[in-house]
Amino acid sequence: MEKWKTQVLPPDDENIRLAGELLTQGEVVGFPTETVYGLAANAYNPDAVAKIFAAKGRPQDNPLIVHIASMDMLPPLVDNPPALAFKLAEKFWPGPMTMILPRSERIGDEVSAGLATVGIRFPSSQSAQKMIRACGLPLAAPSGNLSGHPSPTTAAHMLHDMDGRIPLIIDGGECQVGLESTVIQVKEDRVRLLRPGGITVEMLEEICPVEIDDGVLHAVDANAKVASPGMKYRHYAPIAEVTIVEGSLAAFRKYMESVAGDGVYAMVFDGEEDGMPVSTLAFGQMGQPETQAHRLFDLLRQCDDLGAKKVFVRSPDQHGIGLAVYNRLLRAAAFRIVKLDGLSE
Ligand code: TXA
Ligand code: MG
């Protein structure tokens, strides 16, 4: 579906105005947020929203998040949100948190995929906020990748996937967080975590109890009824076969000797490259999950560029945003894990 000569432009006033005009006219625009790049359209315009699904090749049963740039924009989109939603908004918005709330009648089935709820996010990215204000519309926006590819964390990633499919990408540089927003269902007195992200379980627990949905750490059956349709799809996946490897660095090195071969790569923590028997990709600092989150999707894309056939990844810690790193890796690995506990140092 090559239709456009896709422009990539910096987020200055003139280009933000252009983005706002395109959105008002019912076109789609690529834009940066603090999490990943998104592909936006007017949430109130079904034809515009349909263009998102077409450009991404996204399954129709996967609902979209709606982005706002002020608390005034929230009431028309939702129906009787629990008081807890406002408490969470006060604490974590603007920022990388999406709240699933009962939808109002203004949200169409094409946005919510027929669910009774809608995901709302107020991004902290200044470029994202300016673009929303430029058109004055709530913007439905999934991540700006082709369906099944890793989310884009640079304009170059997004151009790679969307070249010719959309008129414009606003280039705001590298995304700060690097993984998609935390998605929570908000109940009266608690939240349920559907997708971990930059607003961590530990942070949410300062406000209310947090239930962790099974889909965060376990495979869900393709036919199962899931809380979040996105859980069903094999996301974030490079072409290579990815395997998570648990165990010590010494055990990992020994294991890599046994699997070494053409197109085999090791994704290791910074400083662990020396002495690996295969080519390495460094994936952030051990115990510093923010650095891993920031780089993960770029590395998964590099695996494709390098023609990697098999990628073995050191298993990250699961505290803080590490839970989100682990969750994305599990999906990239289609839940393939090797445990090396039996091997001595
Ligand atoms: O950081 C982000 O959230 C990025 C940026 C662009 O804001 N957006 C993003 O959108 O990651 P997307 O569509 O790639 O992922 C949204 C996830 C999907 O897994 C979808 O199934 C889930 O949120 N979701 C959306 N609306 C939902 C709803 N009403 N109920 C349950 N899950 C929902
Ligand atoms: Mg996505």
mmCIF file of C-alpha atoms and ligand atoms in Angstrom, residues 33 35-38 58 62-65 67 98 100 115 117-119 121 141-143 180-181 183 194-195 227-230, ligand 1:
data_model
loop_
_atom_site.group_PDB
_atom_site.id
_atom_site.type_symbol
_atom_site.label_atom_id
_atom_site.label_comp_id
_atom_site.label_asym_id
_atom_site.label_seq_id
_atom_site.Cartn_x
_atom_site.Cartn_y
_atom_site.Cartn_z
ATOM 1 C CA THR A 33 6.042 9.909 22.904
ATOM 2 C CA THR A 35 7.472 5.488 25.569
ATOM 3 C CA VAL A 36 7.578 4.614 21.843
ATOM 4 C CA TYR A 37 6.517 6.259 18.582
ATOM 5 C CA GLY A 38 2.782 6.131 17.895
ATOM 6 C CA ARG A 58 -3.348 -4.657 12.717
ATOM 7 C CA ASN A 62 -7.149 -5.209 19.037
ATOM 8 C CA PRO A 63 -8.393 -1.923 20.581
ATOM 9 C CA LEU A 64 -6.536 1.401 20.459
ATOM 10 C CA ILE A 65 -5.422 3.733 23.248
ATOM 11 C CA HIS A 67 -4.260 10.107 23.903
ATOM 12 C CA THR A 98 -2.690 3.910 30.256
ATOM 13 C CA ILE A 100 -8.647 1.177 30.968
ATOM 14 C CA LEU A 115 -15.211 -3.656 24.248
ATOM 15 C CA THR A 117 -13.942 0.094 27.850
ATOM 16 C CA VAL A 118 -11.349 2.461 26.412
ATOM 17 C CA GLY A 119 -7.665 2.924 27.246
ATOM 18 C CA ARG A 121 -3.191 7.966 28.161
ATOM 19 C CA ALA A 141 -2.756 5.777 18.589
ATOM 20 C CA PRO A 142 -1.141 2.360 18.765
ATOM 21 C CA SER A 143 2.614 1.931 18.553
ATOM 22 C CA GLU A 180 5.216 0.959 25.744
ATOM 23 C CA SER A 181 3.131 2.404 28.585
ATOM 24 C CA VAL A 183 -1.655 -0.640 30.974
ATOM 25 C CA LEU A 194 -2.333 -5.914 31.924
ATOM 26 C CA ARG A 195 0.992 -4.679 30.518
ATOM 27 C CA ALA A 227 -8.359 -8.964 29.494
ATOM 28 C CA SER A 228 -6.239 -7.235 26.859
ATOM 29 C CA PRO A 229 -6.417 -8.471 23.268
ATOM 30 C CA GLY A 230 -2.808 -7.418 22.648
HETATM 31 O O1 TXA B 1 3.095 3.645 25.167
HETATM 32 C C1 TXA B 1 2.079 3.313 24.569
HETATM 33 O O2 TXA B 1 1.084 2.860 25.145
HETATM 34 C C2 TXA B 1 2.082 3.480 23.031
HETATM 35 C C3 TXA B 1 2.185 4.977 22.733
HETATM 36 C C4 TXA B 1 2.054 5.266 21.279
HETATM 37 O O3 TXA B 1 1.265 5.681 23.503
HETATM 38 N N1 TXA B 1 0.909 2.874 22.485
HETATM 39 C C5 TXA B 1 0.754 1.536 22.424
HETATM 40 O O4 TXA B 1 -0.421 1.128 21.816
HETATM 41 O O5 TXA B 1 1.571 0.752 22.842
HETATM 42 P P1 TXA B 1 -0.654 -0.374 21.317
HETATM 43 O O6 TXA B 1 -1.949 -0.328 20.606
HETATM 44 O O7 TXA B 1 0.517 -0.817 20.540
HETATM 45 O O8 TXA B 1 -0.824 -1.192 22.614
HETATM 46 C C6 TXA B 1 -1.987 -1.006 23.405
HETATM 47 C C7 TXA B 1 -2.283 -2.236 24.209
HETATM 48 C C8 TXA B 1 -2.702 -3.387 23.328
HETATM 49 O O9 TXA B 1 -2.121 -4.569 23.856
HETATM 50 C C9 TXA B 1 -4.219 -3.424 23.488
HETATM 51 O O10 TXA B 1 -4.732 -4.740 23.350
HETATM 52 C C10 TXA B 1 -4.394 -2.884 24.894
HETATM 53 O O11 TXA B 1 -3.376 -1.937 25.074
HETATM 54 N N2 TXA B 1 -5.680 -2.199 25.040
HETATM 55 C C11 TXA B 1 -6.112 -1.092 24.398
HETATM 56 N N3 TXA B 1 -7.370 -0.784 24.761
HETATM 57 C C12 TXA B 1 -7.759 -1.717 25.649
HETATM 58 C C13 TXA B 1 -8.963 -1.970 26.375
HETATM 59 N N4 TXA B 1 -10.029 -1.191 26.261
HETATM 60 N N5 TXA B 1 -8.988 -3.048 27.201
HETATM 61 C C14 TXA B 1 -7.902 -3.849 27.335
HETATM 62 N N6 TXA B 1 -6.755 -3.658 26.675
HETATM 63 C C15 TXA B 1 -6.665 -2.626 25.841
#
